[in-house]
Coordinates of C-alpha atoms in Angstrom, one line a residue:
M26 CA -71.0 38.8 44.1
T27 CA -71.6 35.2 43.1
S28 CA -71.0 31.6 44.3
A29 CA -70.5 30.6 40.3
A30 CA -67.3 32.1 40.1
P31 CA -64.4 29.6 40.6
S32 CA -62.5 29.9 43.5
F33 CA -59.1 30.2 41.8
E34 CA -57.9 29.5 38.7
L35 CA -54.5 28.5 37.1
L36 CA -53.5 30.6 33.8
P37 CA -50.8 28.5 31.5
G38 CA -47.7 29.7 30.5
A39 CA -44.9 28.8 28.3
D40 CA -44.3 24.6 29.0
D41 CA -40.5 25.4 29.8
S42 CA -41.2 28.2 32.2
P43 CA -40.7 27.2 35.9
V44 CA -42.3 30.7 37.3
I45 CA -45.9 31.1 38.5
L46 CA -47.0 34.3 39.2
H47 CA -49.5 33.6 42.6
V48 CA -51.6 36.4 43.1
P49 CA -53.8 35.4 46.1
H50 CA -55.1 38.6 47.6
S51 CA -56.4 40.9 44.2
S52 CA -60.3 39.8 44.6
R53 CA -63.2 41.5 45.9
E54 CA -65.8 38.9 45.2
V55 CA -67.6 37.3 48.4
P56 CA -69.8 34.6 47.6
P57 CA -73.9 35.2 49.1
E58 CA -73.3 32.2 51.5
V59 CA -70.0 33.3 53.0
R60 CA -71.4 37.0 53.2
A61 CA -74.0 35.8 55.6
G62 CA -71.6 34.8 58.0
I63 CA -69.9 38.3 58.2
V64 CA -71.4 41.0 60.6
L65 CA -70.3 44.3 58.6
D66 CA -73.2 45.7 56.9
D67 CA -72.6 46.5 53.0
G68 CA -71.1 50.0 53.4
A69 CA -68.7 48.8 56.3
L70 CA -67.7 45.5 54.1
E71 CA -66.7 47.6 51.1
R72 CA -64.8 49.8 53.4
E73 CA -62.8 46.8 54.5
L74 CA -62.6 45.6 51.1
D75 CA -60.6 48.4 50.3
H76 CA -58.3 48.1 52.8
I77 CA -57.6 44.2 52.5
V78 CA -57.5 44.1 49.1
D79 CA -54.4 44.0 46.9
A80 CA -55.9 45.8 44.6
H81 CA -54.8 45.7 40.6
T82 CA -52.3 42.9 41.2
A83 CA -53.7 40.6 39.2
E84 CA -53.4 43.2 36.1
I85 CA -49.8 43.4 37.0
A86 CA -49.5 40.2 37.1
G87 CA -51.3 39.5 33.9
G88 CA -49.3 42.2 32.2
A89 CA -45.9 41.1 33.0
A90 CA -47.0 37.5 31.7
A91 CA -48.0 39.1 28.6
S92 CA -44.8 41.0 27.8
A93 CA -42.1 38.3 29.6
G94 CA -39.8 36.8 26.9
I95 CA -40.9 33.2 28.1
A96 CA -44.7 33.5 29.7
P97 CA -44.9 32.7 33.4
W98 CA -48.0 30.6 34.7
R99 CA -50.2 32.5 36.7
F100 CA -52.2 30.9 39.8
V101 CA -55.0 33.7 40.5
N102 CA -57.5 33.5 43.8
R103 CA -60.7 34.7 42.3
L104 CA -62.4 35.3 45.9
S105 CA -61.6 37.4 48.3
R106 CA -59.0 36.6 51.4
L107 CA -62.1 37.4 53.5
V108 CA -63.8 33.9 52.3
V109 CA -60.4 32.2 53.3
D110 CA -56.6 33.9 53.3
P111 CA -54.9 30.8 51.3
E112 CA -51.3 32.0 52.5
R113 CA -52.1 31.2 55.8
F114 CA -51.2 28.6 58.1
P115 CA -54.7 26.5 58.8
D116 CA -53.6 25.8 62.5
E117 CA -51.8 27.2 65.5
R118 CA -48.5 27.9 63.8
E119 CA -50.1 30.7 62.2
E120 CA -49.0 34.2 63.9
M121 CA -52.0 36.2 62.8
L122 CA -54.3 34.4 64.6
A123 CA -53.2 36.8 67.4
V124 CA -55.1 39.4 65.6
G125 CA -57.9 37.2 64.6
M126 CA -56.6 36.6 60.9
G127 CA -55.8 33.1 60.8
A128 CA -56.9 31.2 57.6
V129 CA -60.4 32.4 58.3
Y130 CA -60.7 36.1 59.4
T131 CA -63.0 36.9 62.3
R132 CA -61.6 40.4 63.1
T133 CA -61.2 43.3 60.2
T134 CA -58.1 45.1 59.3
H135 CA -59.0 47.6 62.6
R136 CA -59.6 44.7 64.6
E137 CA -63.1 45.1 64.8
A138 CA -65.6 42.0 64.5
L139 CA -65.8 40.9 61.3
R140 CA -67.5 37.1 62.1
P141 CA -69.5 36.5 65.2
A142 CA -68.3 35.0 68.3
G143 CA -67.5 31.2 68.0
F144 CA -67.8 31.4 64.4
A145 CA -66.9 27.7 62.7
A146 CA -64.0 28.4 60.1
G147 CA -63.8 24.2 59.5
P148 CA -66.5 24.7 56.7
L149 CA -64.9 27.4 54.8
I150 CA -61.3 25.5 55.3
E151 CA -62.9 22.4 53.6
R152 CA -64.9 24.1 50.9
Y153 CA -62.0 26.7 49.7
F154 CA -58.7 26.3 51.6
R155 CA -57.8 22.6 51.1
P156 CA -59.0 22.7 47.3
Y157 CA -56.9 25.9 46.7
A158 CA -54.0 24.5 48.4
Q159 CA -54.0 21.3 46.8
A160 CA -54.4 23.0 43.1
M161 CA -51.4 25.2 44.1
T162 CA -49.4 22.2 45.2
E163 CA -50.0 20.2 41.6
A164 CA -49.5 23.3 40.1
V165 CA -45.8 23.4 41.7
A166 CA -45.6 19.9 40.9
G167 CA -46.3 20.5 37.4
R168 CA -43.5 23.1 36.9
L169 CA -41.3 20.5 39.0
A170 CA -42.0 17.7 36.3
A171 CA -41.7 19.6 33.3
T172 CA -38.5 22.1 33.9
G173 CA -36.8 20.5 37.2
R174 CA -37.5 23.3 39.4
A175 CA -40.5 25.9 40.1
V176 CA -39.8 29.7 41.1
I177 CA -43.0 31.1 42.8
I178 CA -43.1 34.9 43.2
D179 CA -45.9 36.0 44.9
V180 CA -47.6 39.6 44.0
H181 CA -48.8 41.6 46.9
S182 CA -49.4 45.1 47.8
Y183 CA -49.6 46.9 51.0
P184 CA -50.8 50.2 52.5
T185 CA -48.6 53.4 52.9
R186 CA -49.6 53.5 56.4
A187 CA -49.8 50.8 58.8
L188 CA -53.1 49.6 59.5
P189 CA -54.0 48.2 63.2
Y190 CA -53.8 44.5 62.2
E191 CA -50.2 44.6 61.3
L192 CA -48.0 42.9 63.8
H193 CA -44.7 44.1 62.4
G194 CA -45.7 47.7 60.9
D195 CA -43.4 50.0 62.7
G196 CA -40.5 48.9 60.5
P197 CA -39.1 50.7 57.1
R198 CA -42.3 50.5 54.5
P199 CA -40.1 50.8 51.1
P200 CA -41.6 51.1 48.0
V201 CA -41.2 47.0 47.2
C202 CA -40.9 45.2 50.1
L203 CA -39.2 41.7 49.5
G204 CA -40.3 38.8 51.6
T205 CA -37.7 36.1 51.7
D206 CA -37.2 32.7 53.1
A207 CA -34.2 31.0 54.4
F208 CA -34.8 27.8 52.6
H209 CA -36.4 28.8 49.5
T210 CA -35.0 32.2 48.4
P211 CA -31.6 31.8 46.9
P212 CA -29.3 34.9 47.0
R213 CA -29.6 34.6 42.8
L214 CA -33.6 35.3 43.1
L215 CA -33.3 38.4 45.5
A216 CA -30.7 39.9 43.6
A217 CA -32.6 39.7 40.4
A218 CA -35.5 41.1 42.2
R219 CA -33.8 44.1 43.9
E220 CA -32.2 44.8 39.8
A221 CA -35.8 44.6 38.6
F222 CA -37.4 46.9 41.2
G223 CA -34.7 49.2 42.1
D224 CA -35.8 50.8 45.6
V225 CA -36.7 47.7 47.4
G226 CA -36.4 46.6 51.1
V227 CA -36.2 43.1 52.8
D228 CA -38.8 41.6 55.2
S229 CA -40.4 45.2 56.6
P230 CA -42.9 45.4 56.9
F231 CA -43.6 41.9 55.8
S232 CA -41.7 38.9 55.7
G233 CA -41.8 35.1 54.3
T234 CA -43.1 33.5 51.3
Y235 CA -45.6 31.0 50.2
V236 CA -44.7 27.7 49.4
P237 CA -47.5 24.6 49.2
L238 CA -46.9 22.7 52.5
E239 CA -45.9 19.4 50.8
F240 CA -42.5 21.3 49.7
Y241 CA -42.1 23.6 52.5
G242 CA -38.7 23.5 54.1
R243 CA -38.3 20.3 52.1
D244 CA -37.6 20.8 48.2
P245 CA -34.9 22.9 47.3
R246 CA -35.9 23.1 43.6
V247 CA -38.6 25.3 45.0
S248 CA -37.7 28.8 45.3
A249 CA -40.1 31.6 46.4
L250 CA -40.2 35.4 46.8
M251 CA -43.0 38.0 47.9
V252 CA -43.0 40.7 46.2
E253 CA -44.9 43.8 48.4
I254 CA -45.6 46.6 46.3
R255 CA -46.3 50.1 48.3
R256 CA -49.7 51.2 47.1
D257 CA -49.0 55.0 46.7
T258 CA -46.6 53.9 44.2
Y259 CA -49.2 52.7 41.8
M260 CA -52.9 53.5 42.8
A261 CA -55.1 55.8 44.9
E262 CA -55.2 54.6 48.7
P263 CA -57.6 52.9 49.7
G264 CA -59.1 50.6 47.0
G265 CA -59.0 53.3 44.3
P266 CA -58.2 53.5 40.7
A267 CA -54.7 52.6 39.7
G268 CA -52.4 55.4 38.0
P269 CA -49.1 55.5 36.1
G270 CA -47.1 53.7 38.0
L271 CA -49.0 50.7 37.3
G272 CA -46.7 50.3 33.8
R273 CA -43.4 50.5 35.4
L274 CA -44.2 48.3 38.2
T275 CA -45.6 45.6 35.5
R276 CA -42.2 46.2 33.5
A277 CA -40.2 45.6 36.8
L278 CA -42.2 42.4 37.4
A279 CA -41.4 41.0 33.8
A280 CA -38.0 41.8 33.9
L281 CA -37.6 39.8 37.4
V282 CA -39.7 36.8 35.5
D283 CA -37.2 36.6 32.5
A284 CA -34.1 37.1 35.0
V285 CA -35.1 33.9 36.7
G286 CA -37.3 32.1 34.0

């Protein structure tokens, strides 16, 4: 763990690619100054990271980028979502506040205390959340300027069995869940993902997509899809090594990039 590591990284793709593979939850890194505000002991923190991290998703995105016909861009969070979760609303619009998992988490995946009562989230929002949001906004604006459109493909994973924090964990848990948005997910994008991944479900157990707030609900040139991969299809749970399914999913993601790029 080091505070010297960058908070995020934009990895360039082809100049004529509109696609951004967004990988927000793949890292386990927690800077020491952030670790100091977490009440879990070291063993409990490692177990929490096993459950909350979308392990190996940066590897899946990287492999897809390398094998796609036209290389997509990649925006990768280099810090754990226990620092801040860049995909949450930073205010009362966020439904996950109900379980202490807004932009700054105060509870764990098992609804136990992560940070002390009365913890002030503001400094983490300013230090980590807002710069990330601004950089992602600029990345999308760059694709719009270069190609006239932007396609955000959010790369996530989720556990085979629902964790206590999940608000909608009683629904189907398909091998791949596609999260959609009524404004930003056009039928062509959803159809391409169905074709690429095969056995999929839609909006269960997770729904929605990530679009920077500057464009959200406003700019139809920005399309988006969330790809949630069930972890037993490619890794040992929780937090274990990748298995043979990783290659198949990497190829499927590359096929999706090629179909919409």
